[in-house]
Structures are given as C-alpha cells and as structure tokens.
Short mmCIF file of C-alpha atoms in Angstrom, two decimals:
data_model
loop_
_atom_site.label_atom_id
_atom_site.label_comp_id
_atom_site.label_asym_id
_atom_site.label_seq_id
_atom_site.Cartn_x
_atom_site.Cartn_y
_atom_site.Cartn_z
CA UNK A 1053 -69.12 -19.66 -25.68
CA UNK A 1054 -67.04 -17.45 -23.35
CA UNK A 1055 -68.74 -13.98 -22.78
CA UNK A 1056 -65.89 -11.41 -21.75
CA UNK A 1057 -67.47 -9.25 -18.81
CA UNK A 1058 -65.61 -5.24 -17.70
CA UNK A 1059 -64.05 -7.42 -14.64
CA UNK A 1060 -62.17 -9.20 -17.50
CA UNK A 1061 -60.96 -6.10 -19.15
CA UNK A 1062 -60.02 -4.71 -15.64
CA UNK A 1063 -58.05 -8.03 -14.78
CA UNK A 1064 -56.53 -7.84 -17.98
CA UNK A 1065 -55.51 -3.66 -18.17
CA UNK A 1066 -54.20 -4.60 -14.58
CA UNK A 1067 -51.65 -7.43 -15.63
CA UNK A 1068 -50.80 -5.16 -18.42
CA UNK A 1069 -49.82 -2.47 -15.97
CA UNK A 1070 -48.26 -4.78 -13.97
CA UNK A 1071 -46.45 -6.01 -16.79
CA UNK A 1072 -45.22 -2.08 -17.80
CA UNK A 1073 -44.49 -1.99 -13.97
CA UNK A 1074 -41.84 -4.90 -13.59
CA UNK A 1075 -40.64 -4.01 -17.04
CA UNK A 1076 -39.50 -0.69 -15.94
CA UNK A 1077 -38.54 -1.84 -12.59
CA UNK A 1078 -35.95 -4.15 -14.63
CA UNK A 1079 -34.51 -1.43 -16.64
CA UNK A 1080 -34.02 1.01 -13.85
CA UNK A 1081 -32.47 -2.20 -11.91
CA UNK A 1082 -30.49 -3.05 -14.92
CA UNK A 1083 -29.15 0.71 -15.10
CA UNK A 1084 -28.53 0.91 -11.51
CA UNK A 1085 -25.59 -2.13 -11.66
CA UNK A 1086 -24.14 -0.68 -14.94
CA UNK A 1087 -24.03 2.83 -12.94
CA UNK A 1088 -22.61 1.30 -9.79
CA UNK A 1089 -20.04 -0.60 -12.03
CA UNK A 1090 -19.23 2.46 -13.35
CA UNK A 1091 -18.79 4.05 -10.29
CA UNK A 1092 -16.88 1.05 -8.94
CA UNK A 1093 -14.24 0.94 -12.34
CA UNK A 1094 -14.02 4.95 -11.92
CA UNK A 1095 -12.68 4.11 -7.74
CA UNK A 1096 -10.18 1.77 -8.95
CA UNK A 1097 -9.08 3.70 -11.30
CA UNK A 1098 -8.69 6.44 -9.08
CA UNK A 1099 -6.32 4.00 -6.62
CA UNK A 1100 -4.10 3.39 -9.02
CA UNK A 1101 -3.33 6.43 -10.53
CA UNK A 1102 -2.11 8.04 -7.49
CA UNK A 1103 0.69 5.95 -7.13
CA UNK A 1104 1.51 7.03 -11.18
CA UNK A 1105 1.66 10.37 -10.75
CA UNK A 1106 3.08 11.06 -7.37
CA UNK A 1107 6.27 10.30 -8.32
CA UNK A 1108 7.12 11.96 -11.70
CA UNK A 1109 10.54 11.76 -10.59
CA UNK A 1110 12.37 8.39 -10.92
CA UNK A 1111 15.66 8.74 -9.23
CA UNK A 1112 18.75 6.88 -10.65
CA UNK A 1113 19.57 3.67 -9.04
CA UNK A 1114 22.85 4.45 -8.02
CA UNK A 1115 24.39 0.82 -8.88
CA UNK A 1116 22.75 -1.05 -12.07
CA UNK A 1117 23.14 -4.18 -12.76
CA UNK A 1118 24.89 -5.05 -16.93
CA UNK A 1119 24.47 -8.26 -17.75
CA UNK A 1120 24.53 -10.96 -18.88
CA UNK A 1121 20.89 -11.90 -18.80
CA UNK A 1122 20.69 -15.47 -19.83
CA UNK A 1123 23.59 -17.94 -18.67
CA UNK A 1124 23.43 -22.19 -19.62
CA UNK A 1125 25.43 -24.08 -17.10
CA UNK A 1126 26.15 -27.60 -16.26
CA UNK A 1127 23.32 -28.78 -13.76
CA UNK A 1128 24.61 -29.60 -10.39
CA UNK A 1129 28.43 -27.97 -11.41
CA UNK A 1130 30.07 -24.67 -9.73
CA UNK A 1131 30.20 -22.93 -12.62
CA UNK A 1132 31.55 -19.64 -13.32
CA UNK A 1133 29.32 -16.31 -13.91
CA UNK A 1134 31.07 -12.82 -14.39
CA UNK A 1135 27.97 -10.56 -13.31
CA UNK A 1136 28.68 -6.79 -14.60
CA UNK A 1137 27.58 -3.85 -12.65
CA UNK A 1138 27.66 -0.03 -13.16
CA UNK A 1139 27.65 2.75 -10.46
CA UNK A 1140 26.72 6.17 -11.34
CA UNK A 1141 28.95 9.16 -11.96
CA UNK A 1142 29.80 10.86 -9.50
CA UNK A 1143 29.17 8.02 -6.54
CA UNK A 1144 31.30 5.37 -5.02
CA UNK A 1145 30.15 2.46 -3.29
CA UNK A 1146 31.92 0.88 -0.41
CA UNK A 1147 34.14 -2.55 -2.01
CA UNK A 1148 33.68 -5.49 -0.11
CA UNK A 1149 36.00 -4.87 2.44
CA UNK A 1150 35.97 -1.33 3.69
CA UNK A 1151 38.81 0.10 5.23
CA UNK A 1152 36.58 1.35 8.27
CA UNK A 1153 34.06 -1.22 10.00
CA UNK A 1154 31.05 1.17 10.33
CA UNK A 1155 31.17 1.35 6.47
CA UNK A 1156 28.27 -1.35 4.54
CA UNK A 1157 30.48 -3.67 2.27
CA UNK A 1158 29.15 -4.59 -0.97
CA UNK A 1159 27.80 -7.99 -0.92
CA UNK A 1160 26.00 -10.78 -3.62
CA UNK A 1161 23.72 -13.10 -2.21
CA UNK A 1162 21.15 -15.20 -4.20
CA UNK A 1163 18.38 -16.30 -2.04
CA UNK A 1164 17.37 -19.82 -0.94
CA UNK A 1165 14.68 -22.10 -3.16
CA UNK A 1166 14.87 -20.70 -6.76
CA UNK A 1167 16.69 -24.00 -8.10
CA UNK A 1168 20.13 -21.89 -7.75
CA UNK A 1169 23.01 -21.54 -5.07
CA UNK A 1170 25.72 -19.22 -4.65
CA UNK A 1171 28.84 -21.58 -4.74
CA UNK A 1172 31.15 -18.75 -3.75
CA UNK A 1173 31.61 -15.14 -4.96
CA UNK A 1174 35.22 -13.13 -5.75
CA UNK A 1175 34.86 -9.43 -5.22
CA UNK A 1176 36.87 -6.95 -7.41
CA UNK A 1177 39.46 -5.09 -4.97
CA UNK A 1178 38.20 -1.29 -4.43
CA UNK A 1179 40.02 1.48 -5.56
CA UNK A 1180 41.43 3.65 -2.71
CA UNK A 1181 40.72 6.64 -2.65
CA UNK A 1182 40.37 10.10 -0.26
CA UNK A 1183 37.34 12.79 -0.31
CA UNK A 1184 38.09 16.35 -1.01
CA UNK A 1185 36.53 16.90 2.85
CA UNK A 1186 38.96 14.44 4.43
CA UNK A 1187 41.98 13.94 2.35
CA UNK A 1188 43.55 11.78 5.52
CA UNK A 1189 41.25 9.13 5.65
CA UNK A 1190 41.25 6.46 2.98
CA UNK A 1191 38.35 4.27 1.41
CA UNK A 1192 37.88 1.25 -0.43
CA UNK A 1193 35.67 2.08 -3.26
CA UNK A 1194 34.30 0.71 -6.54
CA UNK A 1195 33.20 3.30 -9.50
CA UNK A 1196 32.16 3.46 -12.89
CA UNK A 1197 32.08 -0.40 -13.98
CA UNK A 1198 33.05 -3.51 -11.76
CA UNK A 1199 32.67 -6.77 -12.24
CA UNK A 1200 31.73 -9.98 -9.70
CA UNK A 1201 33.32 -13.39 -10.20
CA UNK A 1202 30.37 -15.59 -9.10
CA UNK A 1203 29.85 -19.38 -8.92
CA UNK A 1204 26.58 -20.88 -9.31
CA UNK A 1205 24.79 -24.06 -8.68
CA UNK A 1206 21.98 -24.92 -10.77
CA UNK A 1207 19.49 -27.56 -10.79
CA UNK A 1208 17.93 -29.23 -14.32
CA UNK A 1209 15.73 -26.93 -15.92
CA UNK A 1210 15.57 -22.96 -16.55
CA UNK A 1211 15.45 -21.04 -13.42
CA UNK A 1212 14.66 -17.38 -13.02
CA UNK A 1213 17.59 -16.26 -10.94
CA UNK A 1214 16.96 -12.89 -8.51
CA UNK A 1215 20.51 -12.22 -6.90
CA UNK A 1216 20.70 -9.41 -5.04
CA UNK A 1217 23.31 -7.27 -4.61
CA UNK A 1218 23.51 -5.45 -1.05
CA UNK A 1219 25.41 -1.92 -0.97
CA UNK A 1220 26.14 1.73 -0.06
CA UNK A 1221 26.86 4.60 -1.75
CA UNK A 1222 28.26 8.27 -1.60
CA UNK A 1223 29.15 11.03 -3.32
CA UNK A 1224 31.76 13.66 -2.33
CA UNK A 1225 29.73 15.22 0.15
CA UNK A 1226 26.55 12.66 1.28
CA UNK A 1227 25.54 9.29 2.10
CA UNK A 1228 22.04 7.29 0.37
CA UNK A 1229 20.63 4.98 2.57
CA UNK A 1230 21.69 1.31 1.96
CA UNK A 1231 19.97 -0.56 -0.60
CA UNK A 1232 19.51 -4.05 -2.06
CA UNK A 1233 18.93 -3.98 -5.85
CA UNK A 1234 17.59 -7.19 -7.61
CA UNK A 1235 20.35 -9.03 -10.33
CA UNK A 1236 17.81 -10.94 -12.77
CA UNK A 1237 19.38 -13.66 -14.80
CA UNK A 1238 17.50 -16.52 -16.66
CA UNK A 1239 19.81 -19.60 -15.72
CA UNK A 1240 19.59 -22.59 -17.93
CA UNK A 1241 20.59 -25.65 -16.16
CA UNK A 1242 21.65 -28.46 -18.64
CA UNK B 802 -38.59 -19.19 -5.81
CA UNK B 803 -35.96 -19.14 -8.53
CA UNK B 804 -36.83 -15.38 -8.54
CA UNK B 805 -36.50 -14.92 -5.12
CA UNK B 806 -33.21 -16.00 -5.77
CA UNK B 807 -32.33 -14.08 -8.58
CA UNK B 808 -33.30 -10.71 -6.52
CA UNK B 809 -31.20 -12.12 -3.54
CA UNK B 810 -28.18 -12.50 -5.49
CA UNK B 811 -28.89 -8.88 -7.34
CA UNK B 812 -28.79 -7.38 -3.79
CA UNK B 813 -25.85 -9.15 -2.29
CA UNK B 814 -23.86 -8.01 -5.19
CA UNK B 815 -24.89 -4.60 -4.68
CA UNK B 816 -24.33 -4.53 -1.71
CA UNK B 817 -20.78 -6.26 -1.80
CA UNK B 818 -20.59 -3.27 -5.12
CA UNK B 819 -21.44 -0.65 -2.11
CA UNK B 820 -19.25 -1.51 0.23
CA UNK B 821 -16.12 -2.11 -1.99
CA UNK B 822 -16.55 1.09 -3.83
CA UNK B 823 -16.80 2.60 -0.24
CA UNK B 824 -13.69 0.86 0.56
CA UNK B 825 -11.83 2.17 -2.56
CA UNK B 826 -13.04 5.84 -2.35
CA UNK B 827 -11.46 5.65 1.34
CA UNK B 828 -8.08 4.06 0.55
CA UNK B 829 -8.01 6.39 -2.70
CA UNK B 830 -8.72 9.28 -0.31
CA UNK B 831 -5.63 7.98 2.24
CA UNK B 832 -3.39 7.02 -0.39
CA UNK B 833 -3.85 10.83 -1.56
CA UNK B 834 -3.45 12.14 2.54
CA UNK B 835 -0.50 10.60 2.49
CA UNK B 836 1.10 11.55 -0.56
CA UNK B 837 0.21 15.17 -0.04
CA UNK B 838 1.79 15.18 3.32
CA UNK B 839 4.69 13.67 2.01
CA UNK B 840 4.91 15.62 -1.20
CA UNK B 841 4.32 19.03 1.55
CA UNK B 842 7.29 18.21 3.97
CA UNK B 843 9.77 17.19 1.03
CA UNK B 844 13.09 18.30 0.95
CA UNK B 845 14.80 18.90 -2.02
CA UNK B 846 17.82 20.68 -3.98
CA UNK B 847 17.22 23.87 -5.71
CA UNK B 848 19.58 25.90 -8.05
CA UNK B 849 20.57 29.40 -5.87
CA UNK B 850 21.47 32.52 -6.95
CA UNK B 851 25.01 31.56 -7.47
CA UNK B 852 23.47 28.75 -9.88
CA UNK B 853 24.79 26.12 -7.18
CA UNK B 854 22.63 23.81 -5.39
CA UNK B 855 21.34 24.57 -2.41
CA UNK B 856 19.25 22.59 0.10
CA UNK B 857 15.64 23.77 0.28
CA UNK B 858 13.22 22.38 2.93
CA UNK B 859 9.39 23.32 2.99
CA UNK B 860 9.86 23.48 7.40
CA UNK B 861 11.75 26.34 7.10
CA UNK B 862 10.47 28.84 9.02
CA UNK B 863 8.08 26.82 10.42
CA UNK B 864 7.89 24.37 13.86
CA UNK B 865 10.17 21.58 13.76
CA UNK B 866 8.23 18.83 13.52
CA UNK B 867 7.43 17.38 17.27
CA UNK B 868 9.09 13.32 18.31
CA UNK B 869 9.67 11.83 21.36
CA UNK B 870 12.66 8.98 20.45
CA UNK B 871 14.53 6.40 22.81
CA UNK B 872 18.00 7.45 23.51
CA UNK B 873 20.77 4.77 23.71
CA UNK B 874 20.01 4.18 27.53
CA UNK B 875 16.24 3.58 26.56
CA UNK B 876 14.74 6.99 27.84
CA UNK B 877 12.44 8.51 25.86
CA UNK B 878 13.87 11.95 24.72
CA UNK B 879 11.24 14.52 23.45
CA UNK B 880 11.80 17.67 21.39
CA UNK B 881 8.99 19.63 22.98
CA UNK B 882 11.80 18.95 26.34
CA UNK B 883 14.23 21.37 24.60
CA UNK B 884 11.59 24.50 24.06
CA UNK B 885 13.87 27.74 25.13
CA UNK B 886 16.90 26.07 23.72
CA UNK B 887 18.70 26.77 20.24
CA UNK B 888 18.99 22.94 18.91
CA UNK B 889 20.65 21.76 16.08
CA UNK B 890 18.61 18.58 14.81
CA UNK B 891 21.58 16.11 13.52
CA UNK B 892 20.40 12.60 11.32
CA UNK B 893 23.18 10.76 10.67
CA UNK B 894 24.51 6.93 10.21
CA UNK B 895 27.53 4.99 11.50
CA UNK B 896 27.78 3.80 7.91
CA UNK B 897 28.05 7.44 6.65
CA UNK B 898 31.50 8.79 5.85
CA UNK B 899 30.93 12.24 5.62
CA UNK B 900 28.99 12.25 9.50
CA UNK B 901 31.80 10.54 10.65
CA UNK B 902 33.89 13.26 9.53
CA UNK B 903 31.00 15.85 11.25
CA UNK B 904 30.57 14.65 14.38
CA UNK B 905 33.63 16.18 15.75
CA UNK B 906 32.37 19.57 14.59
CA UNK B 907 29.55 19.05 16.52
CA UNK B 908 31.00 18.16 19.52
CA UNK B 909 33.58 21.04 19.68
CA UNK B 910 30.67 23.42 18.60
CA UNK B 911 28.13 21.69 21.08
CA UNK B 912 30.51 22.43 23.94
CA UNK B 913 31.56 25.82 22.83
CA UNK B 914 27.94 27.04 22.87
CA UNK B 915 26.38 25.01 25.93
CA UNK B 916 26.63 27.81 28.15
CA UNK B 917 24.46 29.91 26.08
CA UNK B 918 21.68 27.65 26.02
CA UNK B 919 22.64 25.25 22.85
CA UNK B 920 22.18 21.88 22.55
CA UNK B 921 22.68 19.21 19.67
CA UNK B 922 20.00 16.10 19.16
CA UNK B 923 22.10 13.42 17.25
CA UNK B 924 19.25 11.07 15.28
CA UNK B 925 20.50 7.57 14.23
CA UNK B 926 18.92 6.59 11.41
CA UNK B 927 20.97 3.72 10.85
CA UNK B 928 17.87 1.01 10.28
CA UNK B 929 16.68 2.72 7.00
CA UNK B 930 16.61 -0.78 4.99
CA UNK B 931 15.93 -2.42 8.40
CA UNK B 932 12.68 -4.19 8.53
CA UNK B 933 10.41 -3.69 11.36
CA UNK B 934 10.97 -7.56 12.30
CA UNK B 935 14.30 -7.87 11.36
CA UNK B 936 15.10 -8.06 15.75
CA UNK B 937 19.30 -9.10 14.96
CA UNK B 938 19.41 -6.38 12.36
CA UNK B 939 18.20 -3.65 15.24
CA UNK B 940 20.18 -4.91 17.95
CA UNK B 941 23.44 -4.52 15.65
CA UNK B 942 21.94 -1.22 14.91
CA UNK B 943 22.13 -0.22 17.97
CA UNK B 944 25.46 -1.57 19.12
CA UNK B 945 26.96 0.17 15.97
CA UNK B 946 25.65 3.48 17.12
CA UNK B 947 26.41 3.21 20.77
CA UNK B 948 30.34 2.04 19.75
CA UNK B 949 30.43 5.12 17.40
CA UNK B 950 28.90 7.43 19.88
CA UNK B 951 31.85 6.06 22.30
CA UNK B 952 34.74 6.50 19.91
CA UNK B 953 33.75 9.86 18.93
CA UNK B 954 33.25 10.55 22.63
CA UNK B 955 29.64 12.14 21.68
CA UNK B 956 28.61 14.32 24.66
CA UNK B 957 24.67 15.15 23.36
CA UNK B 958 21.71 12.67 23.65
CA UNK B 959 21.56 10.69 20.55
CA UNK B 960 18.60 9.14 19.73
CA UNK B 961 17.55 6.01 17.69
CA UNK B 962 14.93 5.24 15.04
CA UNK B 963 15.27 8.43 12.97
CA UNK B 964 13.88 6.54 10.35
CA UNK B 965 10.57 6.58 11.76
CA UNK B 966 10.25 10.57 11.72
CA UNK B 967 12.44 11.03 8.63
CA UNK B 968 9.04 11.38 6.57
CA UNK B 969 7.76 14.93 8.89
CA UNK B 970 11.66 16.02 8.09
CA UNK B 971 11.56 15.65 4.53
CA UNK B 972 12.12 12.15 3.72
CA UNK B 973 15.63 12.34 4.52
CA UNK B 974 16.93 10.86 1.09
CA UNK B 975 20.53 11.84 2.23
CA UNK B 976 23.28 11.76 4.76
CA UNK B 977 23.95 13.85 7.01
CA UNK B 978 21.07 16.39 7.18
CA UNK B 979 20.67 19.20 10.12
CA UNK B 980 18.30 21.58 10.99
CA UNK B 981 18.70 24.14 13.29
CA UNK B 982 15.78 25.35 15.72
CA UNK B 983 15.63 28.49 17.50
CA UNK B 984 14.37 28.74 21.09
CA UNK B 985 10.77 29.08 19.86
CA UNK B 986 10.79 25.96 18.14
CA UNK B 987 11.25 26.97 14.75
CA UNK B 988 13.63 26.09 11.90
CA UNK B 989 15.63 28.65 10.68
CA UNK B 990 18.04 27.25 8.76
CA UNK B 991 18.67 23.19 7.28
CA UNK B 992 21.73 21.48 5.84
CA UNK B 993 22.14 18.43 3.70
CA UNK B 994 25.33 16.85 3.22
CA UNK B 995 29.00 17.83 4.55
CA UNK B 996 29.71 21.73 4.58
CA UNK B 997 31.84 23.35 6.62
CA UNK B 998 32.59 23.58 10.50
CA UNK B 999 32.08 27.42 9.75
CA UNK B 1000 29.06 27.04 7.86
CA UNK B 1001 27.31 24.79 10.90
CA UNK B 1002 28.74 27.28 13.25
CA UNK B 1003 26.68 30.25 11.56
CA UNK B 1004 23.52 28.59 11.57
CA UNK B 1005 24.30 27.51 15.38
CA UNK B 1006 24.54 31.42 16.15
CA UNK B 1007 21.43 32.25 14.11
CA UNK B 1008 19.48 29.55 15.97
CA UNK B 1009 21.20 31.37 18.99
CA UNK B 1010 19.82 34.89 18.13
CA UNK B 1011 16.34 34.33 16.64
#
C-alpha cells in the first residue's frame, strides 16, 4: 500500500504549476511569432505600396508598338515580319536616317540568345518636314503609324521574342530623352 | 535535447523576423525619402491665366540647387563659383532639335550681357539612357558634345553629366530647360522647351536686376 504524505501533494501542486507555467509561456510564445508576422506582412506591404502610389501619373509612351503578336515562321528561314508601330499625336520621332548627325535614328534590334536573329531590317523613309521655330531646317521624321519590314531567324520551337526598338522624339517645341521600348512577339518556329 | 532544439530554431527565426522587419521598415522609410524629395523638386506644366501651359517649377524662388560638374577639359566647374553673377542654368542635348536651334540665342545674349556680370552654364545631359558602365556610350557622349560645342562656337563653360543632377532640377523630363539665377543664388524665373530669343532675354535682365 502506497501512503500519500503533504510532500506528495506539494510535488504534485508544483508540477501542476509548472505545467500552467510552460503552458502559458507557449501561448504568449505562440502569439509573439503570429504578432511579429504580422508586423513583418504589414513592412512588406508598406514597400510595395510606395512604388503604387507615387506615380499616379502614367505618362504616354510616346511610340507603341501594334502588332502582330504571334508570328509562325519557317525554322532556320529569313522570313518576313511587318512590325507596326504608332507615335503619339503631336510628336515625331527621328526616321532612321536623320538629316542632321547629332539627331538619334530610329533603330530595331532583337537581342542575342532568345532562339531569334534579326536577318536584316527595312526602315520606312521619314517624312520631311520643318518646325514652326525653324522653318529652314529640315527633318526626317516618322508620325502617326509606320511600319518596319523585318527579317527574322528562328530556331524550332516557340520563342518569346523582345525586340526593341531604340528612338527619339519631339514635339514642336521640346525634346524626351531617348528611349528603348520593348516589341513582344510570340514567334513560332516550324 | 530535441527541445533545446526546438527553442533554438524559435529564436533564430525571430531573430532573422527582427532583423528583416528592421530591414524593411528602413528601405520603406528610404524608398519614401526619396520619393518625397523627388515628388518636392518636380517640375511640371500648369494651365496659366491665359489657359495656356506654362512651366511651373517648385525652385522658384528658392536656391538653385548646388553641383560641382566636369567641364569638357575635365575641370570641375561649381555653381557656388558663380555667387554675385546673374546665370542662366541651360540643360540641353546634341540630339535635341529645338537646343540646337537655342544655342545661338545664348551665345549672342551671353556676350551681350558679359560685361554686366552674366554668365550662361550649358549642362549636357546627353547620357540620359546611358548606363553608368556603358564606357563607349560616354566617350561618344562626350565627343558629340564637344563637336557641337565647336560648331556652334559655344563661348560659356559647358558641363557634362547633367543627368546626374537633373533629379534636384526637377527631373528634367524635357528638352531644353533653363533657369535663371540671380546674383544671390536664387531662381527667379525657369523655362522648358523653345520660346523666344526675347522671352530668354527678359528673364536674363530679371536675373540681372534681382
């Protein structure tokens, strides 16, 4: 027979405690990582949004690219691809051959290692035209809707094509900066 | 042990939690610096009176932001150098028609007012899509403003790299912008885009008189 003495009931009110203790201690511990994830979400959240909002405004791209946006070509062939491009009213852009050589030409380039080459590219000739501030001087310009005659090399497969088309534009009175825009087109190679 | 563990994981991840939410709060806190700064010294085009647009820059009436810039024979050109003179701030581009068309204004003006004390600053800011590495790029750069500056027969310092202060002036979203300092350092007047040979020649003579 086992007698049960106070120490016993001591020993085992203690363990309960202790018990209670590490309970609590797991809860607050518990709480503490969910508030601290919190805290952590609520930071990144914070990064992002910046970036959002400072810039309610989106300009106009002053050249956008048409179309097409999905081309199937003979793998390993020149072929032929019209790309279509828009500039925006009221700007010109520089043609590909300026009439002054400080001027940016327009230029189509598709970079190296995406499974597609430029083969060769025919540019549109530019309109010639004068500025109201400078009726002497003469430029060669493209507006409104243009069109480059590219040829392209493709390899087997479908290839996500980024061409990028290099140029500078104007309006009657001030310059943008130069730009590159991106000219996305899903090539099919067959 | 596998407790011991347990509790040495739970603190290395809170302390990795720590120390990335400290990192996030800061770059969240610098992101929002800089956009406020930029946001403050932005230029922009308001409707005037006359319901045309007109070229509104926060620096107005208020110091031209300081530089110190390489000209284009490599000496290092500061603004603070021109205190007691009337300046007229020029950023421009070789590839910009309408500066092209400027420039001779500015000459003809620059010499007309020497004498009194007037001098222009031409900044190239002809790298804008340049990237910092891109070493041919800036050398051509370079070479196209020093040929320009030649042909036009420029007779003011020009400097290069405007694209490195073109955030403190506004962001500089278009070619060619002036702003005209009095002797004090202060702007009192800003243009964007071609005006008129008259119209830079009043703002000269108010830079001249303030």
């Amino acid at each position: 027979m086992v007698m049960w003495s106070d120490k016993d009931d001591a020993r085992c009110e203690l363990r309960k405690r202790e018990s209670s203790l590490v309970d609590v201690l797991k809860k607050r511990f518990a709480a503490a990582i969910a508030v601290l994830a919190l805290a952590a979400l609520t930071a990144q959240a914070q990064l992002v949004s910046p970036n959002a909002q400072s810039r309610p405004i989106v300009k106009t791209e002053a050249v956008q690219y048409l179309f097409p946006e999905q081309v199937r070509v003979a793998a390993g062939k020149a072929s032929p691809v019209a790309l279509h491009f828009r500039v925006a009213q009221g700007l010109h852009i520089n043609s590909h051959t300026p009439k002054d050589s400080f001027l940016i030409p327009t230029t189509f380039s598709i970079p190296d290692g995406g499974g597609v080459k430029l083969d060769a590219a025919a540019y549109p000739a530019g309109t010639i035209i004068s500025l109201a501030f400078d009726p002497k001087t003469t430029l060669s310009v493209y507006t409104g809707e243009f069109t480059i005659q590219a040829r392209i090399v493709a390899a087997v497969g479908n290839h996500l094509m980024r061409g990028k088309l290099h140029y500078q534009a104007c309006d009657q009175n001030q310059c943008l900066p130069p730009k590159t825009i991106d000219v996305p087109i899903d090539v099919i190679g067959k | 042990m596998r407790r011991n563990t347990v509790v040495l994981i739970a603190v290395l991840f809170i302390l990795t939690v720590f120390a990335w939410a400290g990192w996030a709060n800061w770059e969240y806190r610098r992101q929002e610096s800089e956009r406020l700064h930029a946001d403050a010294a932005r230029a922009e085009l308001v409707p005037s009176a006359t319901g045309t647009l007109q070229f509104h820059t926060p620096l107005m009436d208020k110091a031209a932001p300081a530089f110190a810039l390489d000209d284009l024979s490599g000496k290092k050109v500061s603004l603070a150098s021109y205190r007691g003179k009337a300046l007229l701030i020029n950023f421009w581009a070789t590839w910009c028609g309408p500066c092209q068309v400027e420039t001779p204004w500015l000459v003809e003006l620059r010499n007309k007012y020497a004498s009194q004390g007037f001098e222009v600053l031409g900044v190239d800011t002809e790298g804008d899509d340049l990237e910092p590495n891109d070493k041919a790029g800036w050398a051509k750069a370079e070479t196209n403003a020093s040929k320009f500056v030649t042909e036009m027969k420029v007779p003011y310092p020009v400097l290069l790299d405007g694209d490195s202060i073109s955030r403190e002036y506004g962001g500089l979203d278009d070619l060619p912008t002036s702003f005209f300092v009095d002797r004090n350092g202060k702007v009192v007047a800003a243009q964007v885009g071609l005006t008129s040979e008259s119209d830079i020649e009043g703002n000269i003579e108010k830079a001249l008189t303030q």
